[in-house]
């Protein structure tokens, strides 16, 4: 599965996802980009963000990623929480309003 996020500034969006999550850039076109991190893919499409998207990203080291996001001044919509089903996660809002739930299995 590959979520698609609309973004108003492609360069800013690429920097955000590369710097914070460690995505690498596979393809950059005039109107978009394809990013990858392990088996995760993200498509960025240049355009007006009228209806922000939401995706879930499983990571290793959710606490460290949360701390880096907070230190960088990124907006956290939902703080780190241990879920009854064994996930520890938080929700981050990218610079364009798209939401990324970031979680790690803690069993």
Coordinates of N, CA and C in Angstrom, one line a residue:
X1 N 0.8 -1.2 0.0 CA 0.0 0.0 0.0 C 0.9 1.2 0.0
X2 N 0.5 2.2 -0.8 CA 1.3 3.5 -0.8 C 0.4 4.7 -0.6
X3 N 0.4 5.3 0.5 CA -0.4 6.5 0.7 C 0.1 7.7 -0.2
X4 N -0.9 8.5 -0.5 CA -0.6 9.7 -1.3 C -0.9 11.0 -0.5
X5 N 0.0 11.8 -0.3 CA -0.2 13.1 0.4 C -0.1 14.3 -0.5
X6 N -1.1 15.1 -0.5 CA -0.9 16.4 -1.3 C -0.1 17.3 -0.5
X7 N 0.7 18.1 -1.1 CA 1.6 19.0 -0.5 C 1.7 20.3 -1.3
X8 N 1.8 21.4 -0.6 CA 1.9 22.7 -1.3 C 3.3 23.1 -1.8
X9 N 4.3 22.4 -1.2 CA 5.7 22.7 -1.5 C 6.4 21.4 -1.5
X10 N 6.8 20.9 -2.7 CA 7.4 19.6 -2.8 C 8.8 19.5 -2.2
X11 N 9.6 20.5 -2.3 CA 10.9 20.5 -1.7 C 10.8 20.4 -0.2
X12 N 9.9 21.2 0.4 CA 9.8 21.2 1.9 C 9.2 19.9 2.3
X13 N 8.3 19.3 1.6 CA 7.8 18.0 2.0 C 8.8 16.9 1.9
X14 N 9.6 16.9 0.8 CA 10.7 15.9 0.7 C 11.7 16.0 1.9
X15 N 12.1 17.3 2.2 CA 13.0 17.5 3.3 C 12.4 17.0 4.6
X16 N 11.1 17.3 4.9 CA 10.4 16.8 6.1 C 10.5 15.3 6.3
X17 N 10.1 14.6 5.2 CA 10.1 13.1 5.3 C 11.4 12.5 5.3
X18 N 12.4 13.0 4.6 CA 13.7 12.5 4.5 C 14.4 12.8 5.9
X19 N 14.3 14.0 6.4 CA 15.1 14.4 7.6 C 14.5 13.7 8.8
X20 N 13.2 13.6 9.0 CA 12.6 13.1 10.2 C 12.4 11.6 10.2
X21 N 12.0 11.0 9.1 CA 11.7 9.6 9.0 C 12.8 8.8 8.3
X22 N 13.7 9.4 7.7 CA 14.8 8.7 7.0 C 14.3 8.1 5.6
X23 N 13.3 8.6 5.0 CA 12.9 8.2 3.7 C 14.0 8.5 2.7
X24 N 14.1 7.8 1.7 CA 15.0 8.1 0.6 C 14.1 8.4 -0.6
X25 N 14.7 9.3 -1.5 CA 13.9 9.7 -2.7 C 14.2 8.7 -3.8
X26 N 13.1 8.2 -4.3 CA 13.2 7.2 -5.5 C 13.1 8.0 -6.8
X27 N 12.0 8.8 -6.9 CA 11.7 9.5 -8.1 C 11.2 10.9 -7.7
X28 N 11.7 11.9 -8.5 CA 11.1 13.3 -8.4 C 10.7 13.7 -9.7
X29 N 9.4 14.1 -9.9 CA 8.9 14.6 -11.1 C 8.4 16.0 -10.9
X30 N 8.0 16.7 -11.9 CA 7.6 18.1 -11.7 C 6.4 18.3 -10.7
X31 N 5.5 17.3 -10.7 CA 4.4 17.4 -9.9 C 4.3 16.4 -8.7
X32 N 5.4 15.8 -8.4 CA 5.4 14.8 -7.3 C 6.7 14.1 -7.1
X33 N 6.7 13.2 -6.1 CA 7.8 12.4 -5.7 C 7.4 11.1 -5.1
X34 N 8.2 10.1 -5.2 CA 8.0 8.8 -4.6 C 9.2 8.6 -3.6
X35 N 8.8 8.4 -2.3 CA 9.8 8.2 -1.3 C 9.7 6.7 -0.7
X36 N 10.8 6.2 -0.2 CA 10.8 4.9 0.4 C 11.6 4.9 1.6
X37 N 11.2 4.0 2.6 CA 11.9 3.7 3.8 C 11.6 2.3 4.1
X38 N 12.6 1.4 3.9 CA 12.4 0.0 4.1 C 11.3 -0.4 3.2
X39 N 10.2 -1.1 3.7 CA 9.1 -1.5 2.8 C 8.0 -0.4 2.7
X40 N 8.2 0.7 3.4 CA 7.2 1.8 3.4 C 7.4 2.7 2.2
X41 N 6.3 3.1 1.5 CA 6.4 4.0 0.4 C 5.4 5.1 0.7
X42 N 5.8 6.3 0.2 CA 5.0 7.5 0.3 C 5.0 8.3 -1.0
X43 N 3.9 8.6 -1.5 CA 3.8 9.4 -2.7 C 3.4 10.9 -2.3
X44 N 4.2 11.8 -2.8 CA 3.9 13.2 -2.5 C 3.5 13.8 -3.8
X45 N 2.3 14.5 -3.8 CA 1.8 15.1 -5.0 C 1.6 16.6 -4.8
X46 N 2.1 17.4 -5.7 CA 2.1 18.8 -5.5 C 0.6 19.3 -5.9
X47 N 0.1 20.1 -5.0 CA -1.3 20.6 -5.2 C -1.9 21.2 -3.9
X48 N -3.1 21.7 -4.1 CA -3.7 22.4 -3.0 C -4.2 21.3 -2.0
X49 N -3.9 21.5 -0.7 CA -4.3 20.6 0.3 C -5.6 21.0 0.9
X50 N -6.7 20.5 0.4 CA -8.0 20.9 0.9 C -8.5 19.8 1.8
X51 N -8.1 18.6 1.7 CA -8.5 17.5 2.5 C -7.3 16.6 2.9
X52 N -6.7 17.0 4.0 CA -5.4 16.3 4.4 C -5.6 14.8 4.5
X53 N -4.6 14.0 4.3 CA -4.6 12.6 4.3 C -4.1 12.1 5.7
X54 N -4.2 10.8 5.9 CA -3.7 10.2 7.1 C -3.1 8.8 6.8
X55 N -2.0 8.5 7.4 CA -1.3 7.2 7.1 C -0.7 6.7 8.5
X56 N -0.5 5.4 8.6 CA 0.1 4.8 9.7 C 1.5 4.3 9.3
X57 N 2.5 4.6 10.1 CA 3.9 4.2 9.8 C 4.4 3.4 11.0
X58 N 4.7 2.2 10.8 CA 5.4 1.3 11.9 C 6.9 1.6 11.8
X59 N 7.4 1.8 13.0 CA 8.8 2.1 13.2 C 9.5 1.3 14.3
X60 N 10.7 1.3 14.3 CA 11.5 0.8 15.5 C 12.1 2.0 16.2
X61 N 11.8 2.2 17.4 CA 12.3 3.4 18.1 C 11.4 4.6 18.1
X62 N 10.1 4.3 18.4 CA 9.1 5.3 18.4 C 9.3 6.5 19.4
X63 N 9.9 6.1 20.5 CA 10.2 7.2 21.5 C 11.2 8.2 21.0
X64 N 12.3 7.6 20.4 CA 13.3 8.5 19.9 C 12.8 9.4 18.7
X65 N 12.0 8.8 17.9 CA 11.4 9.5 16.8 C 10.5 10.7 17.3
X66 N 9.7 10.3 18.3 CA 8.8 11.4 18.9 C 9.7 12.5 19.5
X67 N 10.7 12.1 20.2 CA 11.6 13.2 20.8 C 12.3 14.1 19.7
X68 N 12.7 13.5 18.6 CA 13.3 14.2 17.5 C 12.2 15.2 16.9
X69 N 11.0 14.7 16.7 CA 9.9 15.5 16.1 C 9.6 16.7 17.0
X70 N 9.5 16.4 18.3 CA 9.3 17.5 19.3 C 10.4 18.5 19.3
X71 N 11.7 18.0 19.3 CA 12.8 18.9 19.4 C 12.9 19.8 18.1
X72 N 12.4 19.3 17.0 CA 12.4 20.0 15.7 C 11.3 21.0 15.6
X73 N 10.4 20.9 16.6 CA 9.2 21.9 16.6 C 8.0 21.4 15.8
X74 N 8.0 20.1 15.4 CA 6.9 19.6 14.6 C 5.6 19.5 15.5
X75 N 4.5 19.7 14.9 CA 3.2 19.6 15.6 C 2.8 18.2 15.9
X76 N 2.6 17.9 17.2 CA 2.1 16.6 17.6 C 0.6 16.7 17.9
X77 N -0.2 15.9 17.2 CA -1.6 16.0 17.4 C -2.1 15.1 18.6
X78 N -1.3 14.0 18.8 CA -1.6 13.1 19.9 C -0.3 12.5 20.4
X79 N -0.2 12.7 21.7 CA 1.1 12.3 22.4 C 1.3 10.8 22.4
X80 N 2.5 10.4 22.8 CA 2.8 9.0 22.9 C 1.8 8.3 23.9
X81 N 1.3 7.2 23.4 CA 0.3 6.4 24.2 C 0.6 4.9 24.0
X82 N 0.5 4.2 25.1 CA 0.5 2.7 25.0 C -0.9 2.3 24.8
X83 N -1.2 1.6 23.7 CA -2.5 1.1 23.4 C -2.7 -0.3 24.0
X84 N -4.0 -0.7 24.4 CA -4.2 -2.0 25.0 C -3.9 -3.1 24.0
X85 N -3.8 -2.9 22.8 CA -3.6 -4.0 21.8 C -2.1 -4.2 21.5
X86 N -1.2 -3.4 22.3 CA 0.2 -3.7 22.2 C 1.0 -2.7 21.3
X87 N 0.4 -1.6 21.0 CA 1.2 -0.6 20.2 C 1.5 0.6 21.1
X88 N 2.6 1.3 20.8 CA 2.9 2.5 21.4 C 3.0 3.5 20.3
X89 N 2.2 4.6 20.3 CA 2.2 5.4 19.1 C 1.9 6.9 19.4
X90 N 2.1 7.7 18.4 CA 1.7 9.1 18.5 C 1.3 9.6 17.1
X91 N 0.6 10.8 17.0 CA 0.2 11.3 15.7 C 0.9 12.6 15.5
X92 N 1.5 12.7 14.3 CA 2.3 13.9 13.9 C 1.6 14.5 12.8
X93 N 1.6 15.8 12.7 CA 1.0 16.6 11.6 C 2.1 17.2 10.8
X94 N 2.1 16.9 9.4 CA 3.2 17.4 8.6 C 2.9 18.9 8.3
X95 N 3.9 19.6 7.7 CA 3.7 21.0 7.4 C 2.5 21.4 6.6
X96 N 1.8 20.4 6.0 CA 0.7 20.7 5.1 C -0.7 20.2 5.6
X97 N -0.6 19.7 6.9 CA -1.8 19.2 7.5 C -2.1 17.7 7.5
X98 N -1.3 17.0 6.7 CA -1.4 15.5 6.6 C -1.0 14.9 8.0
X99 N -1.7 13.9 8.4 CA -1.4 13.3 9.7 C -0.7 11.9 9.5
X100 N 0.3 11.7 10.3 CA 1.0 10.4 10.2 C 1.0 9.9 11.7
X101 N 0.3 8.7 11.8 CA 0.4 8.0 13.1 C 1.7 7.2 13.0
X102 N 2.5 7.3 14.1 CA 3.8 6.6 14.1 C 3.8 5.6 15.3
X103 N 4.0 4.4 15.0 CA 3.9 3.4 16.1 C 4.8 2.3 16.1
X104 N 5.0 1.6 17.2 CA 5.9 0.5 17.4 C 5.2 -0.5 18.3
X105 N 5.3 -1.8 17.9 CA 4.7 -2.9 18.7 C 5.5 -3.1 19.9
X106 N 4.8 -3.1 21.1 CA 5.5 -3.3 22.4 C 5.1 -4.6 23.0
X107 N 4.1 -5.2 22.5 CA 3.5 -6.5 22.9 C 3.0 -6.5 24.3

